[in-house]
């Protein structure tokens, strides 16, 4: 009999999505700028927090 382990990591994804929606609303971005923010925002977060990892 095999044991199946199920892990859920949806809380981080939901937090990221909520932050993205907050950014769109706070900056009053248009749709296409919001799509662009979806791509660029994680990059800038990574650049900002990368010194903490070293």
PDB file of C-alpha atoms in Angstrom:
ATOM      1  CA  UNK A   1       0.000   0.000   0.000  1.00  0.00           C
ATOM      2  CA  UNK A   2       1.468   3.346  -1.098  1.00  0.00           C
ATOM      3  CA  UNK A   3       1.028   6.531   0.851  1.00  0.00           C
ATOM      4  CA  UNK A   4       0.092   9.623  -1.086  1.00  0.00           C
ATOM      5  CA  UNK A   5       1.233  12.953   0.284  1.00  0.00           C
ATOM      6  CA  UNK A   6      -0.642  16.039  -0.889  1.00  0.00           C
ATOM      7  CA  UNK A   7       0.896  19.471  -0.386  1.00  0.00           C
ATOM      8  CA  UNK A   8      -0.955  22.689  -1.009  1.00  0.00           C
ATOM      9  CA  UNK A   9       0.957  25.892  -1.657  1.00  0.00           C
ATOM     10  CA  UNK A  10      -1.941  28.005  -2.813  1.00  0.00           C
ATOM     11  CA  UNK A  11      -1.607  30.577  -0.026  1.00  0.00           C
ATOM     12  CA  UNK A  12       1.546  32.088  -1.534  1.00  0.00           C
ATOM     13  CA  UNK A  13      -0.048  32.257  -4.970  1.00  0.00           C
ATOM     14  CA  UNK A  14      -3.152  33.895  -3.571  1.00  0.00           C
ATOM     15  CA  UNK A  15      -1.042  36.410  -1.678  1.00  0.00           C
ATOM     16  CA  UNK A  16       0.878  37.233  -4.862  1.00  0.00           C
ATOM     17  CA  UNK A  17      -2.339  37.599  -6.852  1.00  0.00           C
ATOM     18  CA  UNK A  18      -3.866  39.861  -4.191  1.00  0.00           C
ATOM     19  CA  UNK A  19      -0.744  42.032  -4.245  1.00  0.00           C
ATOM     20  CA  UNK A  20      -0.911  42.256  -8.015  1.00  0.00           C
ATOM     21  CA  UNK A  21      -4.575  43.291  -7.918  1.00  0.00           C
ATOM     22  CA  UNK A  22      -3.783  45.872  -5.232  1.00  0.00           C
ATOM     23  CA  UNK A  23      -1.016  47.272  -7.434  1.00  0.00           C
ATOM     24  CA  UNK A  24      -3.361  47.558 -10.403  1.00  0.00           C
ATOM     25  CA  UNK A  25      -5.990  49.344  -8.354  1.00  0.00           C
ATOM     26  CA  UNK A  26      -3.597  51.597  -6.457  1.00  0.00           C
ATOM     27  CA  UNK A  27      -1.773  52.779  -9.566  1.00  0.00           C
ATOM     28  CA  UNK A  28      -4.992  52.998 -11.624  1.00  0.00           C
ATOM     29  CA  UNK A  29      -3.396  51.087 -14.505  1.00  0.00           C
ATOM     30  CA  UNK A  30      -5.107  50.305 -17.779  1.00  0.00           C
ATOM     31  CA  UNK A  31      -5.629  46.699 -18.856  1.00  0.00           C
ATOM     32  CA  UNK A  32      -2.476  46.398 -20.974  1.00  0.00           C
ATOM     33  CA  UNK A  33      -0.338  48.130 -18.383  1.00  0.00           C
ATOM     34  CA  UNK A  34      -1.771  45.689 -15.861  1.00  0.00           C
ATOM     35  CA  UNK A  35      -0.731  42.772 -18.055  1.00  0.00           C
ATOM     36  CA  UNK A  36       2.737  44.297 -18.327  1.00  0.00           C
ATOM     37  CA  UNK A  37       2.805  44.692 -14.528  1.00  0.00           C
ATOM     38  CA  UNK A  38       2.060  40.980 -14.242  1.00  0.00           C
ATOM     39  CA  UNK A  39       5.379  40.305 -15.980  1.00  0.00           C
ATOM     40  CA  UNK A  40       7.534  43.078 -14.538  1.00  0.00           C
ATOM     41  CA  UNK A  41       6.381  43.206 -10.894  1.00  0.00           C
ATOM     42  CA  UNK A  42       7.859  39.816  -9.863  1.00  0.00           C
ATOM     43  CA  UNK A  43      11.187  40.800 -11.443  1.00  0.00           C
ATOM     44  CA  UNK A  44      11.435  43.981  -9.391  1.00  0.00           C
ATOM     45  CA  UNK A  45      10.460  42.120  -6.233  1.00  0.00           C
ATOM     46  CA  UNK A  46      13.212  39.597  -6.917  1.00  0.00           C
ATOM     47  CA  UNK A  47      15.785  42.321  -7.496  1.00  0.00           C
ATOM     48  CA  UNK A  48      14.705  44.106  -4.322  1.00  0.00           C
ATOM     49  CA  UNK A  49      14.784  41.039  -2.051  1.00  0.00           C
ATOM     50  CA  UNK A  50      17.793  39.220  -3.563  1.00  0.00           C
ATOM     51  CA  UNK A  51      20.365  40.947  -1.285  1.00  0.00           C
ATOM     52  CA  UNK A  52      18.563  39.439   1.701  1.00  0.00           C
ATOM     53  CA  UNK A  53      19.284  35.923   0.446  1.00  0.00           C
ATOM     54  CA  UNK A  54      23.057  36.375   0.260  1.00  0.00           C
TER      55      UNK A  54
END
